[in-house]
Every structure is written in C-alpha cells, then in structure tokens.
Tab-separated table of C-alpha atoms (C1' of nucleotides) in Angstrom:
chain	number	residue	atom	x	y	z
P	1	UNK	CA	17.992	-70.368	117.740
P	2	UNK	CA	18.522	-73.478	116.095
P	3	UNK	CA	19.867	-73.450	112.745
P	4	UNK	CA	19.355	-75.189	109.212
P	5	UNK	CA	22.315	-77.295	106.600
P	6	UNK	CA	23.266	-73.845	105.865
P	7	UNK	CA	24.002	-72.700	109.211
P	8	UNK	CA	21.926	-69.868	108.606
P	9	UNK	CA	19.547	-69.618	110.759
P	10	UNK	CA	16.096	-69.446	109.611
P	11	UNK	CA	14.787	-66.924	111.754
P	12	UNK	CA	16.859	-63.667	111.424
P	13	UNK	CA	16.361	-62.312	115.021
P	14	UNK	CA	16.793	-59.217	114.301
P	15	UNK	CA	15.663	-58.162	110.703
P	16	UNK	CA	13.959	-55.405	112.098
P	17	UNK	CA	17.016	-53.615	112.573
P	18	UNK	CA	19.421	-55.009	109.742
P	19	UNK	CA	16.572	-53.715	107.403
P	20	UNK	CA	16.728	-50.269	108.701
P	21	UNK	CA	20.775	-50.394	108.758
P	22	UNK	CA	20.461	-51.870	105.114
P	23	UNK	CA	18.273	-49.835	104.321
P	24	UNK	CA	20.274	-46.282	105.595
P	25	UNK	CA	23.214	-46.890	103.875
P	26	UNK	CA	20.872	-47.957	100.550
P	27	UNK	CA	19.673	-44.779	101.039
P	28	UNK	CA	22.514	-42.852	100.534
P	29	UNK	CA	24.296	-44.904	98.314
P	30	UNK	CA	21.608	-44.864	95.829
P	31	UNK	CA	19.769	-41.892	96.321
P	32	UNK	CA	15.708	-41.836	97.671
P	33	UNK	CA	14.607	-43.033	93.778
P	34	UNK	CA	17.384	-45.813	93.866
P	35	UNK	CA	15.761	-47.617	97.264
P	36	UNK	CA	14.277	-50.897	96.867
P	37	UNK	CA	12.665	-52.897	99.503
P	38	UNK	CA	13.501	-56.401	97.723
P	39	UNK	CA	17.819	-54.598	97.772
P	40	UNK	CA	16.831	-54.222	101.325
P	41	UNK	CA	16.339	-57.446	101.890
P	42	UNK	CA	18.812	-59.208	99.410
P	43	UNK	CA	21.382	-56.675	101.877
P	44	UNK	CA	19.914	-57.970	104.896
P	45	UNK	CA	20.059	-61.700	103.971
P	46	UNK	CA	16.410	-62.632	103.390
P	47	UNK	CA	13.950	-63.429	100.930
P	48	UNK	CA	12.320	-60.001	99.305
P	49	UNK	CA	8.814	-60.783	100.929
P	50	UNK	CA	10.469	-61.194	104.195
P	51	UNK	CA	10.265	-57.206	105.516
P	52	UNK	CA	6.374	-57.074	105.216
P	53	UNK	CA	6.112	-58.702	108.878
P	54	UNK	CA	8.519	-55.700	110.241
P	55	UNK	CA	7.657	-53.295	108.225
P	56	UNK	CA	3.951	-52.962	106.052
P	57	UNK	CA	5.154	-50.717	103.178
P	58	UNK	CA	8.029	-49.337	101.899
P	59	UNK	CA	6.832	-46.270	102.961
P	60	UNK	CA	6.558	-47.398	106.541
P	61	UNK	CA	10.328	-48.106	106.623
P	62	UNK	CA	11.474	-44.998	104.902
P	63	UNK	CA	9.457	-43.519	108.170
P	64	UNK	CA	11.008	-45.537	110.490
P	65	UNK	CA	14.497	-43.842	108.877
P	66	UNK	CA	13.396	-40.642	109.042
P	67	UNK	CA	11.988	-40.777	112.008
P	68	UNK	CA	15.509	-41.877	113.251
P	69	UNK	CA	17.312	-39.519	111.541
P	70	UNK	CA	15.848	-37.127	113.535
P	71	UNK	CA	16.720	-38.094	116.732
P	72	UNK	CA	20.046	-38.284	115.133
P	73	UNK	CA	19.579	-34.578	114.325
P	74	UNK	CA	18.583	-33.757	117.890
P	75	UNK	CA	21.206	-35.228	119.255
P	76	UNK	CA	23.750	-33.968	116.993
P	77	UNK	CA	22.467	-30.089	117.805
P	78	UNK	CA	22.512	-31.098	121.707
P	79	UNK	CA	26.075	-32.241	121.627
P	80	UNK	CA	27.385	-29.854	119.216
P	81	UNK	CA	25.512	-27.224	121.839
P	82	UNK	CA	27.256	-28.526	125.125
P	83	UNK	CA	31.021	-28.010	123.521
P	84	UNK	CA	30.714	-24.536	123.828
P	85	UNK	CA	29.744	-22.835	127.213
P	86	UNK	CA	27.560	-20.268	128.399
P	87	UNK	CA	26.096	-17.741	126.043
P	88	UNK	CA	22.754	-18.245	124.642
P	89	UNK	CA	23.726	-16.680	121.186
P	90	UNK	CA	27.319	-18.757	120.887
P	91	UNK	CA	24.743	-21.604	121.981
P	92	UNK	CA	22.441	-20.977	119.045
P	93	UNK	CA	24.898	-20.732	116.457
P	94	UNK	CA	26.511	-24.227	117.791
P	95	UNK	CA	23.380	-26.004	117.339
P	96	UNK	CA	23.133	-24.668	114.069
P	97	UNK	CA	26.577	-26.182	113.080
P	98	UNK	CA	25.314	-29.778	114.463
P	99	UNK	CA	22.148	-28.923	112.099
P	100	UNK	CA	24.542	-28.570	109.266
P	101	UNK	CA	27.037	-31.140	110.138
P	102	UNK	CA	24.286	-33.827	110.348
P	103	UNK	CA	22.698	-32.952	107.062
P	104	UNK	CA	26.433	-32.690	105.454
P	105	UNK	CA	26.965	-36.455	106.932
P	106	UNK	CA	23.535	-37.396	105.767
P	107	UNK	CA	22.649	-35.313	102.833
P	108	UNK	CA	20.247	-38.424	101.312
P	109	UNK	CA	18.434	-38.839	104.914
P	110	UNK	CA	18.507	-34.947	105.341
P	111	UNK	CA	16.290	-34.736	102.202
P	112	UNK	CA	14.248	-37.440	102.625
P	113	UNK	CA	13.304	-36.307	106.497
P	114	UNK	CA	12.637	-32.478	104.780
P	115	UNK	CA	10.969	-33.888	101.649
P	116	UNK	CA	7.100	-33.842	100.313
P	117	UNK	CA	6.922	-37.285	100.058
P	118	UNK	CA	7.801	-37.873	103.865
P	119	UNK	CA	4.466	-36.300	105.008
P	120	UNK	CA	3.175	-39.457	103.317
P	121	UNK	CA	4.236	-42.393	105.892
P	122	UNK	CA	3.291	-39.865	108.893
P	123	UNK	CA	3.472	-41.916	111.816
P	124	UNK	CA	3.240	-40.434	115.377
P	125	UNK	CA	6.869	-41.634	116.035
P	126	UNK	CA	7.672	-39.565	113.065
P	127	UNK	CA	5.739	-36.749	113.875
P	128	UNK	CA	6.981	-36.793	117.817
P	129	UNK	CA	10.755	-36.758	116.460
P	130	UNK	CA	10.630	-33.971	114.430
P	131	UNK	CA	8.780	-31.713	117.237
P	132	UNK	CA	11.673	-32.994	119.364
P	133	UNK	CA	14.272	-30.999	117.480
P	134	UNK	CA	12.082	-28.268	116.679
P	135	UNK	CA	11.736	-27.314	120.442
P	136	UNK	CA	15.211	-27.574	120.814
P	137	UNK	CA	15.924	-25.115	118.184
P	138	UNK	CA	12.943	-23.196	119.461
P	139	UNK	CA	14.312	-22.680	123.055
P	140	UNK	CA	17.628	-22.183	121.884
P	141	UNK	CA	16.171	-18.696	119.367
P	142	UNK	CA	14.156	-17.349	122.687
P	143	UNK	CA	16.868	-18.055	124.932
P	144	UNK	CA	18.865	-15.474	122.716
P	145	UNK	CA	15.745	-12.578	123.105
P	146	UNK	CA	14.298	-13.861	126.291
P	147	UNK	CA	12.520	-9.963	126.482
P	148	UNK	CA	11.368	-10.172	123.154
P	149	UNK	CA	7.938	-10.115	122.797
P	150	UNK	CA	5.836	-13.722	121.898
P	151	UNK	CA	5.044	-12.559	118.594
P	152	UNK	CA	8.846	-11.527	117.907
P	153	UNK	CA	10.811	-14.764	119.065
P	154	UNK	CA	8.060	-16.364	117.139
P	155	UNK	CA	8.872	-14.587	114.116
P	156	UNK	CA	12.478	-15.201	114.512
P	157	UNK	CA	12.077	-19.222	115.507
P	158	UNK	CA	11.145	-19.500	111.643
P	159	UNK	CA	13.623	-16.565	110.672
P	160	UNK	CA	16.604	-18.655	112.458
P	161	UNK	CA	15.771	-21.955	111.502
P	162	UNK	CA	14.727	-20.736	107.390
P	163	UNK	CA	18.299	-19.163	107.514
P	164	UNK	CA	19.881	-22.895	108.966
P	165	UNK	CA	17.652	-25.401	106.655
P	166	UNK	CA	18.120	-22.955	103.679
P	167	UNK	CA	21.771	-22.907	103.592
P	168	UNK	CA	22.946	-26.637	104.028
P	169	UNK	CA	19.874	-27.233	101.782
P	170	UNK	CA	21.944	-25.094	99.102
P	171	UNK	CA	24.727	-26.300	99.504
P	172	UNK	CA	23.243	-30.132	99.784
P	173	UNK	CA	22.020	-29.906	96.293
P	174	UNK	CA	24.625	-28.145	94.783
P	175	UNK	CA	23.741	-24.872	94.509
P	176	UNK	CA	25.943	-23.027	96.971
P	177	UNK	CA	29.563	-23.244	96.846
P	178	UNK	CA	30.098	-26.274	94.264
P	179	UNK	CA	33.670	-25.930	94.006
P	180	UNK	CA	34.638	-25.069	97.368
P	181	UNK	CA	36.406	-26.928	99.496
P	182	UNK	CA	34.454	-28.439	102.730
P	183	UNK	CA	36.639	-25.721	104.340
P	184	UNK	CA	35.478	-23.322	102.908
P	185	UNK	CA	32.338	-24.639	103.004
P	186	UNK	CA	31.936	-24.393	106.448
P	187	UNK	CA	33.396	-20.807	106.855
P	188	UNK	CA	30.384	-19.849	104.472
P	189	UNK	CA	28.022	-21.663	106.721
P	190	UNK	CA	29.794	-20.113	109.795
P	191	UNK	CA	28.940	-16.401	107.964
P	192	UNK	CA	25.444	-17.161	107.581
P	193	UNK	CA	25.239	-18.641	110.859
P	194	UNK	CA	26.755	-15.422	112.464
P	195	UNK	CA	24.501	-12.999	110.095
P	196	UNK	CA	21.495	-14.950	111.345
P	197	UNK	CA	22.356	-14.569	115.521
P	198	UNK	CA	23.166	-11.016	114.887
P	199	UNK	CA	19.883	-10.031	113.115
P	200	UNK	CA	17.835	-12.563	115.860
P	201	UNK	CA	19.451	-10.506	118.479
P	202	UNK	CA	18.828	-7.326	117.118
P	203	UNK	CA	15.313	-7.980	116.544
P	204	UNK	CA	15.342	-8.886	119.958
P	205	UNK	CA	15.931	-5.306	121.217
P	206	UNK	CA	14.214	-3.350	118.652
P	207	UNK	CA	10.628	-4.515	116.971
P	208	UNK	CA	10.631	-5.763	113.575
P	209	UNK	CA	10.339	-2.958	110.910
P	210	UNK	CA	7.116	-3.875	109.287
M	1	UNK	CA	-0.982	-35.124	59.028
M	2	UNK	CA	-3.553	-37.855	57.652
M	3	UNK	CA	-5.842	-39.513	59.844
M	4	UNK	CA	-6.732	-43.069	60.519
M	5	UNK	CA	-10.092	-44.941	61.051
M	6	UNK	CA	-10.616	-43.883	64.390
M	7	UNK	CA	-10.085	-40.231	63.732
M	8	UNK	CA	-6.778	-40.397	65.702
M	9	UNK	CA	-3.459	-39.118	64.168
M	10	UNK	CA	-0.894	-41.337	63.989
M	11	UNK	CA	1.643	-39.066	64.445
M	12	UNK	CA	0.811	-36.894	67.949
M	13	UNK	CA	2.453	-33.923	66.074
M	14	UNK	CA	3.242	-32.249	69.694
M	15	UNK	CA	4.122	-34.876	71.797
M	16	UNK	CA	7.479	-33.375	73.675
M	17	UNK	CA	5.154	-30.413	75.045
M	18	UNK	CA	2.024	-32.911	75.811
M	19	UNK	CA	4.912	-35.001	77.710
M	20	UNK	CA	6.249	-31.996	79.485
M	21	UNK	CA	2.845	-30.812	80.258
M	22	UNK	CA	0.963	-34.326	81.413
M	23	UNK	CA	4.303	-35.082	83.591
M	24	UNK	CA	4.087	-31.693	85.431
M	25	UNK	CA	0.279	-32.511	86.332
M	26	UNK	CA	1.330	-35.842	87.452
M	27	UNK	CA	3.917	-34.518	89.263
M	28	UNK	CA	2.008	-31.997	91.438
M	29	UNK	CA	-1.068	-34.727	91.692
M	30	UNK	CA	1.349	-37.670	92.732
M	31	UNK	CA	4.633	-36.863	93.882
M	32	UNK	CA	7.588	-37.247	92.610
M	33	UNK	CA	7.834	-41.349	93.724
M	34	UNK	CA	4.085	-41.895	91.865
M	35	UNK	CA	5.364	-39.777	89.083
M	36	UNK	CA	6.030	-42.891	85.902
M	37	UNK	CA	6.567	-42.153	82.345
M	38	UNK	CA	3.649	-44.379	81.305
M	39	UNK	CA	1.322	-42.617	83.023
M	40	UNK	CA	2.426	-39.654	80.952
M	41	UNK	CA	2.146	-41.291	78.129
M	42	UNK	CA	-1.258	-42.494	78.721
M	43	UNK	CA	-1.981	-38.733	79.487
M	44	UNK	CA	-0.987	-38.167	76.323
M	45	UNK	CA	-2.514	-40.636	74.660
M	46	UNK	CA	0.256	-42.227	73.171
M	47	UNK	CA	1.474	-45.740	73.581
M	48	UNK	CA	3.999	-46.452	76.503
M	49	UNK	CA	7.045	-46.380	74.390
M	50	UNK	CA	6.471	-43.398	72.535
M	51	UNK	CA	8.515	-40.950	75.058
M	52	UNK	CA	11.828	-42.598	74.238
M	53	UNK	CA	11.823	-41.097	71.030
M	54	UNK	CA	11.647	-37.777	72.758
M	55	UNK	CA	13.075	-38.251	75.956
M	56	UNK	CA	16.103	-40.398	76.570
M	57	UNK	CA	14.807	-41.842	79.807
M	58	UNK	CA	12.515	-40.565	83.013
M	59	UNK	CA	15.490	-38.513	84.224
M	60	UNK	CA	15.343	-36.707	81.234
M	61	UNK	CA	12.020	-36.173	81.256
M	62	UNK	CA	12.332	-35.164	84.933
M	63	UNK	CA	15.387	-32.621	83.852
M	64	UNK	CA	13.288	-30.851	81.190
M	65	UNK	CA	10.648	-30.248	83.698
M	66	UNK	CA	13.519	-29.011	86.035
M	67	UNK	CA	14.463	-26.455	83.632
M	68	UNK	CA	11.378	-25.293	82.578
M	69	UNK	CA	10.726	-24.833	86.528
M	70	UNK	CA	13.552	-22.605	86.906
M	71	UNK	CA	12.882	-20.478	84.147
M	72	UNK	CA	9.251	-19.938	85.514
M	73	UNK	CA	11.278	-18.968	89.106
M	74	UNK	CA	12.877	-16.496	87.402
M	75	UNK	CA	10.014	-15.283	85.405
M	76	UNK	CA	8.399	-15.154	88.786
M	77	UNK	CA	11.032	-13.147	90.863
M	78	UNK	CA	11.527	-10.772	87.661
M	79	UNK	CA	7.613	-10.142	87.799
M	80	UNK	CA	7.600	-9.538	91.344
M	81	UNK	CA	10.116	-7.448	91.316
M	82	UNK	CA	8.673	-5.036	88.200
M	83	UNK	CA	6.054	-4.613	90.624
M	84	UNK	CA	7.900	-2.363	93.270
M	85	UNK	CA	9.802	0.894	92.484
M	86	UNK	CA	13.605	2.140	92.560
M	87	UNK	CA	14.817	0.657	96.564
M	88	UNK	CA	17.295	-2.079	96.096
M	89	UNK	CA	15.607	-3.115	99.719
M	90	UNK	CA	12.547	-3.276	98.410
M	91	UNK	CA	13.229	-4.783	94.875
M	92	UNK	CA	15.335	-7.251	97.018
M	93	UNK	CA	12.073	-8.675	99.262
M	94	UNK	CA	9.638	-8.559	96.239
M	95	UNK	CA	12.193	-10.858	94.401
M	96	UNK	CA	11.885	-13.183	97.217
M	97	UNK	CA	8.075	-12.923	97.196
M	98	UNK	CA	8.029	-14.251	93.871
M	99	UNK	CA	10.826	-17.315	94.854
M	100	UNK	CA	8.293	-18.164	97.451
M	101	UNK	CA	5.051	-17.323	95.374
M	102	UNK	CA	6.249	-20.181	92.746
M	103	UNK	CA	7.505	-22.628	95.711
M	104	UNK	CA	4.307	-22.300	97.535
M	105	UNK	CA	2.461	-22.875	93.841
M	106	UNK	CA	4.426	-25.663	92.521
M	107	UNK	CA	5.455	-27.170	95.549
M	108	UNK	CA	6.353	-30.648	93.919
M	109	UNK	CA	8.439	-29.211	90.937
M	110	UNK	CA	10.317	-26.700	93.334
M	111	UNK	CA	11.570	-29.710	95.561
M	112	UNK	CA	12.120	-31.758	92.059
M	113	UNK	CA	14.458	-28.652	91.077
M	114	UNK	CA	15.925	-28.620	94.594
M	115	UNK	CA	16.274	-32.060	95.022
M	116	UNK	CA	19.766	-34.115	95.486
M	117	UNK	CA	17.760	-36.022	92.620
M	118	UNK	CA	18.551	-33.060	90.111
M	119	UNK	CA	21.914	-33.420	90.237
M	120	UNK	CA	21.960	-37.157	88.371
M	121	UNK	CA	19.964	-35.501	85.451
M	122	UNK	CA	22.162	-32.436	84.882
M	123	UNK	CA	21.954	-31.255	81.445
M	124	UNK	CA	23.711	-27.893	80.697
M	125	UNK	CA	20.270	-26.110	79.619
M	126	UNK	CA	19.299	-27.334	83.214
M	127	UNK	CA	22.661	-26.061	84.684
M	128	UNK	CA	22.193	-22.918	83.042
M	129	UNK	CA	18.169	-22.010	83.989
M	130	UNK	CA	19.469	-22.692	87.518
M	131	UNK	CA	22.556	-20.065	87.029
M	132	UNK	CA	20.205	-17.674	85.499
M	133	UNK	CA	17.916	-17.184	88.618
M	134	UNK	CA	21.095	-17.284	91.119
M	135	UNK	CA	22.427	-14.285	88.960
M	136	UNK	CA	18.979	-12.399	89.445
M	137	UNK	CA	19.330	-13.071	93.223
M	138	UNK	CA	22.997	-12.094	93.149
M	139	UNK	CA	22.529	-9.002	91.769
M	140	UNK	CA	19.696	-8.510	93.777
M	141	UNK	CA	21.469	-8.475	97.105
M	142	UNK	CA	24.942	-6.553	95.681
M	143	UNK	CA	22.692	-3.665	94.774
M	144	UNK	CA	21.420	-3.692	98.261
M	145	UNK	CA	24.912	-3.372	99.250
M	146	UNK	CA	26.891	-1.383	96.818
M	147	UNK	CA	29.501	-0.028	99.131
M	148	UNK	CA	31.126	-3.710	100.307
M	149	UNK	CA	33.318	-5.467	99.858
M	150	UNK	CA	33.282	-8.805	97.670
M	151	UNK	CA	33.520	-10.988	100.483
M	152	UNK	CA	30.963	-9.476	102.494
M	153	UNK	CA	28.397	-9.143	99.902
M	154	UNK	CA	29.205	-12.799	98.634
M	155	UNK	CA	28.485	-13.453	102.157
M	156	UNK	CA	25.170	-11.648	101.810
M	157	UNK	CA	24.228	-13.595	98.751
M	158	UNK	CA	24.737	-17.080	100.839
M	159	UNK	CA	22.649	-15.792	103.524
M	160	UNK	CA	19.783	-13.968	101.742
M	161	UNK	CA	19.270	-17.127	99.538
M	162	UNK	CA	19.207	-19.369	102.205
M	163	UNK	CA	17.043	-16.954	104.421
M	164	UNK	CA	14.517	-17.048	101.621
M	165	UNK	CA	14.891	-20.946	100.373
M	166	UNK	CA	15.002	-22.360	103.753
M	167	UNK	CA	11.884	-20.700	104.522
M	168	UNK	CA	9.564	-21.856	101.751
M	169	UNK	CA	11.500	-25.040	101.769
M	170	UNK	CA	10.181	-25.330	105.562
M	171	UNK	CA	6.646	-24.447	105.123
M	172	UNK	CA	6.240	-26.802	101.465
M	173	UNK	CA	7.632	-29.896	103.909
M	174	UNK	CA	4.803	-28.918	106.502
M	175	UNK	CA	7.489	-27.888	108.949
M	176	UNK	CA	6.641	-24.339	109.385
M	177	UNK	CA	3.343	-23.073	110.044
M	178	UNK	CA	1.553	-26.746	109.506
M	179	UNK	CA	-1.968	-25.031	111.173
M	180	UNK	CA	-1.596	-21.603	109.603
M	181	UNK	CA	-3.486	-19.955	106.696
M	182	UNK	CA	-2.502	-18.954	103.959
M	183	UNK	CA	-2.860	-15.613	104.634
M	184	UNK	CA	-1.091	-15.733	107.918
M	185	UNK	CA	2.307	-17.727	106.677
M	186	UNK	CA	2.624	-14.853	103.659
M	187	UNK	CA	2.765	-12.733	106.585
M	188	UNK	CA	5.397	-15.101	108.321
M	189	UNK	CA	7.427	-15.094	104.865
M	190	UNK	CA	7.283	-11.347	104.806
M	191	UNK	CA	8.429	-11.228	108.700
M	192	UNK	CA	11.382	-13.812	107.523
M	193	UNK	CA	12.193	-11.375	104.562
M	194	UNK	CA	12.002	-8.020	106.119
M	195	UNK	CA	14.989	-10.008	108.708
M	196	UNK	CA	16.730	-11.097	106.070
M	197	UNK	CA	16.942	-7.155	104.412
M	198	UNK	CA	17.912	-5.566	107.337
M	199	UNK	CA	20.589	-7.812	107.849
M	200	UNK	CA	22.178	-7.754	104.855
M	201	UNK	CA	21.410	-3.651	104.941
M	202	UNK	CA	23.408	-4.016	108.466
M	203	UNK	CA	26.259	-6.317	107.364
M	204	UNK	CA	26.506	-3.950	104.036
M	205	UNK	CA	27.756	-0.974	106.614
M	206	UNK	CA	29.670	-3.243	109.064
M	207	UNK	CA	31.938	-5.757	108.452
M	208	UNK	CA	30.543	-8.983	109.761
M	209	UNK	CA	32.078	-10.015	113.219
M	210	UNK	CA	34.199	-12.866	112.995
C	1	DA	C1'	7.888	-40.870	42.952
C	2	DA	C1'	11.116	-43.245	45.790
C	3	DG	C1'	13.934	-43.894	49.438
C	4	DA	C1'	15.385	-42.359	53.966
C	5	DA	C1'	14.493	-40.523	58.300
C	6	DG	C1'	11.363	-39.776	61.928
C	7	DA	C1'	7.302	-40.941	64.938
C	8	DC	C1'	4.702	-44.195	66.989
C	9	DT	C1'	3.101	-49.196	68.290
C	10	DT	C1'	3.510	-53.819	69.815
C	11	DG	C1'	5.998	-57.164	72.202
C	12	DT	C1'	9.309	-58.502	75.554
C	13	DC	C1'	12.369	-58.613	79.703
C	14	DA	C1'	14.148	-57.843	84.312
C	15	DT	C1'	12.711	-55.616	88.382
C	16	DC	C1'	9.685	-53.654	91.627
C	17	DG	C1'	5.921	-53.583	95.598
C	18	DT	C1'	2.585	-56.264	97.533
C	19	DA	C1'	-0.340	-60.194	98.693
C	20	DA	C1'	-1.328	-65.171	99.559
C	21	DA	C1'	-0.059	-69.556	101.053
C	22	DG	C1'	3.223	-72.764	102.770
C	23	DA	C1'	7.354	-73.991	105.820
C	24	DT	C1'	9.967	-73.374	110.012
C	25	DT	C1'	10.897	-71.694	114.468
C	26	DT	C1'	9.713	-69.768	118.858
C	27	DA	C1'	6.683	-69.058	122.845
C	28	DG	C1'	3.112	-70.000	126.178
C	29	DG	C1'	-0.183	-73.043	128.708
C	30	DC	C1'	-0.600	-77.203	130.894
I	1	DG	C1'	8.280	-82.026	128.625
I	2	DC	C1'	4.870	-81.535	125.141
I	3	DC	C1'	1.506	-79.444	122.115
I	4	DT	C1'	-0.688	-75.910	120.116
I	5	DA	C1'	-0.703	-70.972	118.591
I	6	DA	C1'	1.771	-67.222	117.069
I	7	DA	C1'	5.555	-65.203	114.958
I	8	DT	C1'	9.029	-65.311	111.415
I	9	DC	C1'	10.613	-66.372	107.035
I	10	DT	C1'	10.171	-68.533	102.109
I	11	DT	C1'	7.990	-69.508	97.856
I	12	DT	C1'	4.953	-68.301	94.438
I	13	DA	C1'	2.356	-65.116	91.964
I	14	DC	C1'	0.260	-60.716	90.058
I	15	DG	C1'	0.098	-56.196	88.105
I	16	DA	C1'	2.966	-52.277	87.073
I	17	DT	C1'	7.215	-50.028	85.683
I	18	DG	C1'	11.568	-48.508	82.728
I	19	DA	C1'	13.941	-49.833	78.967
I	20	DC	C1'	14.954	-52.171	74.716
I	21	DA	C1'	14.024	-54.354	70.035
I	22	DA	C1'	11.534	-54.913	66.033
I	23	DG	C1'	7.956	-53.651	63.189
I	24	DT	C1'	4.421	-50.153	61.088
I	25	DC	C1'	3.030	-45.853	59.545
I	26	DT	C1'	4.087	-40.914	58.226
I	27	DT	C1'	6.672	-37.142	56.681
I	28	DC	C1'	10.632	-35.240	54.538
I	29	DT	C1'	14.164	-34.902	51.051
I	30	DT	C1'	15.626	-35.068	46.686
DNA sequence: AAGAAGACTTGTCATCGTAAAGATTTAGGC
DNA sequence: GCCTAAATCTTTACGATGACAAGTCTTCTT
C-alpha cells in the first residue's frame, strides 16, 4: 500500500467495513431518515461516489446492517441464554431479555431490521440471518411444551415472540413507560416476560380455549 | 373563488385535506423513504411550494398523518368492540381485532405512527390521539381484571399491549406468517389474543410470580 | 373601495443518490 | 521484474428533493 503527498493512502483497504461502521453509528445518531450515503462516506474518509464499488445502493448497505444486526441479536439471546442454567422456561425468558437488551442498545437498528422498508433490500444474507434467530427463539418456546401438540407450540412460537417484539417495540418508541427509569424499565419487561412463560406453559398442558 | 384561463382555481380552496389525503396514498404506495412532499403536491396539483403554507415542513406533514392514524385506531378498536356484548374478555379481544384490523390495512401509516421517527415530529394533538387509544386499551384490560391490584393490572396493560402490537407488528414486517393467507394469520392473531386473555384473566386472580 | 392578510407560483440553493469517465493502485501471467 | 487487466477510488455531472425568498393573485376586513 503505497501512499500519496497526503499520506493517505489512495486505496482505503478496507472501506467495505469503515462504511458499515460509519454507517451504524450514522444510523443511530441520526435516525433511518437522517442516513446519507455521501455522510457515509465523508465519515469514512472518501469521496461520496466511492461506496458504489462495495456497496450498489443505499439500500444494499442498510441490508448489509441489518443483516448484521441480526446476528448481533442471535448472539445476544444465545449468551444472555447460557448465564442462566438448566430450565427450559428460565431459558426462554433469558433469551427474551437479550431480545430486549439488544433492541434497547440498538433501538435505530432494531427498527430498521423490523421495519417495512427492510423487506426492500432482501438479500439472502438478510433473509438467512433473520431465520437464524427465529429458530433460536423457536426451539427455545417448544423446549418449554415439548408435549404440546405441533399446532400448539406453533401457536405459541408467534404468541411468545408477539409478546417479546411488542413490548421493547413500546417502549422503543415511546409509548410504554416514558418516564420510567431504565430500572424500572426492565422490571416491566421482566413482568411481561414472566406473564408470557407462564401462559406458554400453561397452554402447554391444557389446549388453547378456542 | 374566480377562475383563471385554464379553468383552474388559483386558490386550491382545500389544500391541507388534499395534502393529508395525496400523502397517505403515497405513503401506503411508496413507503415511508419514497414518501416526498412534492410528490404530494403534484398529487394535488399544486406547485411544489405550496405545502409550506400549510405545513411547516415534511415532519409536519408526516405528524398530521400520524394523528389522524391514531384516531382511525381508535375509531377502529371502539367499532370492534361495539360489535361484541357485555364480557370484559370478550370486549377485550375484539378491541385488539380492530388494533390489528387497521395495522394489517394501513400497514405503512401504523409503522409511521409506531416509528422511532414519530417521536421528532411530536405535536401535542399527536401526543394526545396516541394517549387517547392507550386509555381505550387501558381500560380495556382493568375491566378484565377488576379485583387487582394497581400494579398487577398495570402489569396487564404492558403485556396485553405488547401481546397484541408485537403481533401485527411481526406479521406487517413479513416476520410472522410470510406464506400464510389471510385467512389463516386472522386465525393466528385470534390464537395470539385468546393467550393474551387468559393470561391476564389468570394473573387478575393470582399475583404474578416474581 | 382600499389596504392587509392569506394562498399560491416561480426561482434558487445546498444536498442527496446514482451514473459515467478518468486516475491510481493492486494483482496475476509470463 | 515487467506489463497488462482488474479493482479501487476520484471527479464530474444529472435529476430530484426540502427549504427559503420574492413575487403574483385572491379573499377578507373595514
């Protein structure tokens, strides 16, 4: 890598990656209508025309975000998941508090991985992340009612992970506890986490009142 | 109103509604990211500048529509809820038919509403469309559970919101259900609601466990 | 009827996403 | 080691956007 008068050198090496790094903290500093490709650039030190030959749209590097936020997300449920031992239930609700803490640390991601407009730059990539954490959560729900039915644990996969989503959604946008404290905050979430087990595991026993 | 040579009115007469009404279109057709002020304006047959004299800037526009949107949610879970008789259960799950009825109908506008987005345009007739239809909900779930106590049915309120948001939110984003009709997801929604109830019925009785 | 206020248009500016063409660096074949 | 091809980055340019300023037309007030 040779470099120019300016001792910059004239290839970046790895723009790739400074543009999605730029381009994550862009995303939360300005919000998903603030994001610019050209402040993307100016952030990662190169001319605004300079991204097209890593990335071919905008759109394809908001995917390339997303797409990593959710292995972020999966990871965060796995290791919130291993601190606690045992129980399938205890294990459910744990991954539900990495769900939460991973949207709380990444609201702006959180909503652009979850939004309409990210079922526009569908890539594979994206499409294999996001199945990647759904299993996980999936497993963990039937692990809770492993004599449950098919029809049941499927009922409660969307139950437990509409009752997750919707809360730190809520509370994302502002709806749900806007002058609490994060403390308190997360007691709330706790609740709702703890409602949602008990109700998966009773459906578990008993079939779903129609 | 006189008229000029080509039959056109100078003055639109109704242009704030035509705004309102052209930028919800263009909403649901494009997405929030294609949605521009002059492409309202050009549905409205006005000149690109004519919306500042009505609207301060997009995000106003964007808050207006916002507004509006909530007071058709609550229009929507009142409706629903007129439809059923007497059970607080009952009144409880139709309410949450009608959230998810207008979700699954305006799917753009109900992630505008509940978007991090919403916040930077809060207006207090915004704030207040968006109290009104969490106090329909509120009550909604307390009369489900008359007998508890504030904490528990504050609780309640959390968890049947998010229960019932998170659910919609998941199928609008193509999470949930991405191969299922129509038919078949209502059905899914239902199953999600009728878990939600009995929970709350459940947690109404018993105090939660810690 | 006259002046003021309101509604709308035209013109302009900085910025944006994207494409084309040129400059520089790296990589591969010999 | 060199020489060409490919990859990377820059410069330039185009159409579109949000916002602002200034001007034109209409309605309202008195």
């Amino acid at each position: 890598m040779t470099r120019g008068k300016t001792g910059k050198p004239y290839h970046h090496g790895e723009l790739r990656e400074a543009l999605v790094a730029a381009g994550r903290k862009l995303l939360e500093e300005k919000g998903l209508r603030g994001f610019t490709l050209r402040e993307c650039a100016r952030r990662a030190e190169v001319s605004h025309a300079a991204p097209a030959h890593h990335f071919a749209s905008i759109d394809d590097l908001l995917g390339e975000i997303a797409a990593r936020g959710y292995h972020e997300l999966t990871e965060a449920m796995m290791a919130e998941a291993k601190r606690v031992d045992g129980d399938a239930a205890a294990r459910l609700v744990a991954q539900g508090v990495g769900y939460m803490a991973f949207a709380a640390a990444n609201p702006v991601l959180f909503q652009l991985m979850f939004s309409r407009e990210a079922n526009r730059f569908e890539t594979p990539v994206l499409h294999a992340a996001a199945k990647s954490a759904y299993h996980l959560h999936r497993e963990a729900v039937e692990a809770v009612i492993p004599q449950a039915s098919g029809e049941v644990k499927e009922r409660m996969v969307d139950f437990a992970w509409a009752a997750v989503h919707g809360f730190i959604t809520l509370v994302l946008e502002g709806q749900l506890g806007e002058k609490d404290s994060p403390r308190a905050l997360k007691s709330r979430g706790l609740a709702t986490l703890s409602a949602m087990v008990e109700a998966v595991v009773r459906a578990g026993g008993a079939p779903l009142a129609s």
